[in-house]
């Protein structure tokens, strides 16, 4: 499968989970901190799972808007996606992610919302990247 790349960005991390990460263009610059649940000190800073959750949530709204532009129901301006990303050891070894997406589409009938969410899950690049590798559960709330 090939991708017709329309946009690229680059980010550099230094120091791992207790360091920093920034895009090379300077638009994003974050301090990183390991959560206590993963053996870190917690404290001020973000972690890769938070950044992934925010990116997936925003991208999924974009995917719903794309589907809507192809004839699906209109995505309301106050639509939200809450992405919950968990991390932990996998039974096969190493670590893995576990994801829940809770989608709110105020004013859209539930059956139409569920169909829109299912179609968006087929086109969203985050969904495509995780499909077959990570459990992603979808819910219209």
C-alpha atoms as a PDB file:
ATOM      1  CA  UNK A   1       0.000   0.000   0.000  1.00  0.00           C
ATOM      2  CA  UNK A   2       1.351   3.407  -0.898  1.00  0.00           C
ATOM      3  CA  UNK A   3       0.421   6.785   0.527  1.00  0.00           C
ATOM      4  CA  UNK A   4       0.255   9.996  -1.473  1.00  0.00           C
ATOM      5  CA  UNK A   5       1.830  12.142   1.258  1.00  0.00           C
ATOM      6  CA  UNK A   6       0.296  15.625   1.375  1.00  0.00           C
ATOM      7  CA  UNK A   7       1.880  16.812   4.628  1.00  0.00           C
ATOM      8  CA  UNK A   8       4.855  15.837   6.778  1.00  0.00           C
ATOM      9  CA  UNK A   9       6.069  16.971  10.149  1.00  0.00           C
ATOM     10  CA  UNK A  10       9.011  15.996  12.296  1.00  0.00           C
ATOM     11  CA  UNK A  11       9.495  15.961  16.039  1.00  0.00           C
ATOM     12  CA  UNK A  12      12.512  15.207  18.152  1.00  0.00           C
ATOM     13  CA  UNK A  13      12.496  13.757  21.664  1.00  0.00           C
ATOM     14  CA  UNK A  14      15.391  14.003  24.076  1.00  0.00           C
ATOM     15  CA  UNK A  15      15.651  12.149  27.371  1.00  0.00           C
ATOM     16  CA  UNK A  16      12.797   9.704  26.791  1.00  0.00           C
ATOM     17  CA  UNK A  17       9.741   9.788  29.027  1.00  0.00           C
ATOM     18  CA  UNK A  18      11.362  12.293  31.403  1.00  0.00           C
ATOM     19  CA  UNK A  19      12.791  14.612  28.786  1.00  0.00           C
ATOM     20  CA  UNK A  20      11.370  16.928  26.173  1.00  0.00           C
ATOM     21  CA  UNK A  21       9.753  16.654  22.769  1.00  0.00           C
ATOM     22  CA  UNK A  22       9.347  19.333  20.144  1.00  0.00           C
ATOM     23  CA  UNK A  23       8.434  19.666  16.511  1.00  0.00           C
ATOM     24  CA  UNK A  24      11.319  20.836  14.384  1.00  0.00           C
ATOM     25  CA  UNK A  25       9.295  23.876  13.278  1.00  0.00           C
ATOM     26  CA  UNK A  26       8.894  24.954  16.939  1.00  0.00           C
ATOM     27  CA  UNK A  27       5.079  24.823  16.893  1.00  0.00           C
ATOM     28  CA  UNK A  28       4.982  22.236  19.704  1.00  0.00           C
ATOM     29  CA  UNK A  29       7.411  22.008  22.602  1.00  0.00           C
ATOM     30  CA  UNK A  30       6.520  19.873  25.613  1.00  0.00           C
ATOM     31  CA  UNK A  31       8.183  18.733  28.814  1.00  0.00           C
ATOM     32  CA  UNK A  32       7.721  15.012  29.351  1.00  0.00           C
ATOM     33  CA  UNK A  33       7.111  13.216  32.644  1.00  0.00           C
ATOM     34  CA  UNK A  34       6.590   9.532  33.352  1.00  0.00           C
ATOM     35  CA  UNK A  35       3.332   8.802  35.215  1.00  0.00           C
ATOM     36  CA  UNK A  36       3.595   7.263  38.671  1.00  0.00           C
ATOM     37  CA  UNK A  37       1.648   4.245  37.371  1.00  0.00           C
ATOM     38  CA  UNK A  38       4.585   3.492  35.062  1.00  0.00           C
ATOM     39  CA  UNK A  39       7.207   3.915  37.767  1.00  0.00           C
ATOM     40  CA  UNK A  40       7.880   7.610  37.257  1.00  0.00           C
ATOM     41  CA  UNK A  41       7.603  10.588  39.506  1.00  0.00           C
ATOM     42  CA  UNK A  42       4.527  12.022  37.843  1.00  0.00           C
ATOM     43  CA  UNK A  43       4.641  15.758  38.185  1.00  0.00           C
ATOM     44  CA  UNK A  44       4.502  18.494  35.578  1.00  0.00           C
ATOM     45  CA  UNK A  45       4.795  17.362  32.020  1.00  0.00           C
ATOM     46  CA  UNK A  46       3.016  15.258  29.467  1.00  0.00           C
ATOM     47  CA  UNK A  47       3.557  11.708  28.333  1.00  0.00           C
ATOM     48  CA  UNK A  48       3.370  10.013  24.930  1.00  0.00           C
ATOM     49  CA  UNK A  49      -0.022   8.452  25.715  1.00  0.00           C
ATOM     50  CA  UNK A  50      -1.546  11.885  26.399  1.00  0.00           C
ATOM     51  CA  UNK A  51      -0.132  13.227  23.141  1.00  0.00           C
ATOM     52  CA  UNK A  52      -1.414  10.183  21.233  1.00  0.00           C
ATOM     53  CA  UNK A  53      -4.867  10.498  22.839  1.00  0.00           C
ATOM     54  CA  UNK A  54      -5.122  14.184  21.890  1.00  0.00           C
ATOM     55  CA  UNK A  55      -3.956  13.525  18.333  1.00  0.00           C
ATOM     56  CA  UNK A  56      -6.322  10.591  17.820  1.00  0.00           C
ATOM     57  CA  UNK A  57      -9.316  12.535  19.183  1.00  0.00           C
ATOM     58  CA  UNK A  58      -8.669  15.544  16.935  1.00  0.00           C
ATOM     59  CA  UNK A  59      -7.950  13.393  13.889  1.00  0.00           C
ATOM     60  CA  UNK A  60     -11.115  11.343  14.411  1.00  0.00           C
ATOM     61  CA  UNK A  61     -13.221  14.514  14.315  1.00  0.00           C
ATOM     62  CA  UNK A  62     -11.492  15.343  11.035  1.00  0.00           C
ATOM     63  CA  UNK A  63     -12.329  11.880   9.713  1.00  0.00           C
ATOM     64  CA  UNK A  64     -15.990  12.351  10.663  1.00  0.00           C
ATOM     65  CA  UNK A  65     -16.039  15.705   8.850  1.00  0.00           C
ATOM     66  CA  UNK A  66     -14.525  14.034   5.774  1.00  0.00           C
ATOM     67  CA  UNK A  67     -17.215  11.324   5.834  1.00  0.00           C
ATOM     68  CA  UNK A  68     -19.886  14.011   6.277  1.00  0.00           C
ATOM     69  CA  UNK A  69     -18.548  15.835   3.216  1.00  0.00           C
ATOM     70  CA  UNK A  70     -19.101  12.631   1.237  1.00  0.00           C
ATOM     71  CA  UNK A  71     -22.817  12.579   2.070  1.00  0.00           C
ATOM     72  CA  UNK A  72     -22.953  11.643   5.740  1.00  0.00           C
ATOM     73  CA  UNK A  73     -24.813  13.639   8.404  1.00  0.00           C
ATOM     74  CA  UNK A  74     -23.311  17.044   9.258  1.00  0.00           C
ATOM     75  CA  UNK A  75     -20.886  17.014  12.173  1.00  0.00           C
ATOM     76  CA  UNK A  76     -22.108  19.592  14.703  1.00  0.00           C
ATOM     77  CA  UNK A  77     -19.706  22.335  15.794  1.00  0.00           C
ATOM     78  CA  UNK A  78     -19.889  21.065  19.389  1.00  0.00           C
ATOM     79  CA  UNK A  79     -19.011  17.465  18.492  1.00  0.00           C
ATOM     80  CA  UNK A  80     -16.395  15.930  20.770  1.00  0.00           C
ATOM     81  CA  UNK A  81     -14.240  12.835  20.839  1.00  0.00           C
ATOM     82  CA  UNK A  82     -12.798  11.698  24.136  1.00  0.00           C
ATOM     83  CA  UNK A  83      -9.894   9.354  23.502  1.00  0.00           C
ATOM     84  CA  UNK A  84      -8.767   7.222  26.436  1.00  0.00           C
ATOM     85  CA  UNK A  85      -5.411   5.556  25.874  1.00  0.00           C
ATOM     86  CA  UNK A  86      -4.105   2.886  28.221  1.00  0.00           C
ATOM     87  CA  UNK A  87      -0.652   1.326  28.219  1.00  0.00           C
ATOM     88  CA  UNK A  88       0.620  -1.815  29.849  1.00  0.00           C
ATOM     89  CA  UNK A  89       2.416  -5.118  29.396  1.00  0.00           C
ATOM     90  CA  UNK A  90       1.141  -7.422  26.637  1.00  0.00           C
ATOM     91  CA  UNK A  91       0.605 -11.132  27.247  1.00  0.00           C
ATOM     92  CA  UNK A  92       2.918 -11.749  24.247  1.00  0.00           C
ATOM     93  CA  UNK A  93       5.668  -9.621  25.800  1.00  0.00           C
ATOM     94  CA  UNK A  94       6.561  -5.975  25.459  1.00  0.00           C
ATOM     95  CA  UNK A  95       4.012  -3.228  25.930  1.00  0.00           C
ATOM     96  CA  UNK A  96       0.798  -2.357  24.149  1.00  0.00           C
ATOM     97  CA  UNK A  97      -1.932   0.214  23.959  1.00  0.00           C
ATOM     98  CA  UNK A  98      -5.664  -0.047  24.612  1.00  0.00           C
ATOM     99  CA  UNK A  99      -7.989   2.672  23.286  1.00  0.00           C
ATOM    100  CA  UNK A 100     -11.563   3.850  23.824  1.00  0.00           C
ATOM    101  CA  UNK A 101     -13.119   6.584  21.675  1.00  0.00           C
ATOM    102  CA  UNK A 102     -16.277   8.165  23.100  1.00  0.00           C
ATOM    103  CA  UNK A 103     -17.955  10.268  20.425  1.00  0.00           C
ATOM    104  CA  UNK A 104     -20.578  12.927  21.157  1.00  0.00           C
ATOM    105  CA  UNK A 105     -22.565  14.241  18.188  1.00  0.00           C
ATOM    106  CA  UNK A 106     -25.281  16.447  19.728  1.00  0.00           C
ATOM    107  CA  UNK A 107     -28.448  16.560  17.662  1.00  0.00           C
ATOM    108  CA  UNK A 108     -27.490  13.652  15.390  1.00  0.00           C
ATOM    109  CA  UNK A 109     -29.841  10.663  15.739  1.00  0.00           C
ATOM    110  CA  UNK A 110     -28.044   7.715  17.372  1.00  0.00           C
ATOM    111  CA  UNK A 111     -28.265   5.365  14.368  1.00  0.00           C
ATOM    112  CA  UNK A 112     -26.887   8.056  12.038  1.00  0.00           C
ATOM    113  CA  UNK A 113     -24.156   8.912  14.547  1.00  0.00           C
ATOM    114  CA  UNK A 114     -23.126   5.264  14.867  1.00  0.00           C
ATOM    115  CA  UNK A 115     -22.974   4.887  11.060  1.00  0.00           C
ATOM    116  CA  UNK A 116     -20.873   8.065  10.771  1.00  0.00           C
ATOM    117  CA  UNK A 117     -18.494   6.875  13.495  1.00  0.00           C
ATOM    118  CA  UNK A 118     -18.113   3.447  11.843  1.00  0.00           C
ATOM    119  CA  UNK A 119     -17.294   5.059   8.472  1.00  0.00           C
ATOM    120  CA  UNK A 120     -14.893   7.541  10.085  1.00  0.00           C
ATOM    121  CA  UNK A 121     -13.102   4.613  11.746  1.00  0.00           C
ATOM    122  CA  UNK A 122     -12.411   3.218   8.257  1.00  0.00           C
ATOM    123  CA  UNK A 123     -10.809   6.440   6.953  1.00  0.00           C
ATOM    124  CA  UNK A 124      -9.085   7.928  10.035  1.00  0.00           C
ATOM    125  CA  UNK A 125      -5.298   7.504   9.702  1.00  0.00           C
ATOM    126  CA  UNK A 126      -4.939   6.770  13.427  1.00  0.00           C
ATOM    127  CA  UNK A 127      -7.583   4.051  13.130  1.00  0.00           C
ATOM    128  CA  UNK A 128      -5.826   2.650  10.076  1.00  0.00           C
ATOM    129  CA  UNK A 129      -2.474   2.693  11.893  1.00  0.00           C
ATOM    130  CA  UNK A 130      -3.851   0.827  14.911  1.00  0.00           C
ATOM    131  CA  UNK A 131      -6.195  -1.603  13.121  1.00  0.00           C
ATOM    132  CA  UNK A 132      -5.198  -5.199  13.794  1.00  0.00           C
ATOM    133  CA  UNK A 133      -2.598  -4.124  16.380  1.00  0.00           C
ATOM    134  CA  UNK A 134      -4.502  -2.273  19.108  1.00  0.00           C
ATOM    135  CA  UNK A 135      -7.958  -2.782  20.570  1.00  0.00           C
ATOM    136  CA  UNK A 136      -9.987   0.328  19.721  1.00  0.00           C
ATOM    137  CA  UNK A 137     -13.508   0.469  21.106  1.00  0.00           C
ATOM    138  CA  UNK A 138     -15.976   3.005  19.686  1.00  0.00           C
ATOM    139  CA  UNK A 139     -18.982   4.392  21.555  1.00  0.00           C
ATOM    140  CA  UNK A 140     -21.494   7.068  20.655  1.00  0.00           C
ATOM    141  CA  UNK A 141     -22.331   8.866  23.899  1.00  0.00           C
END
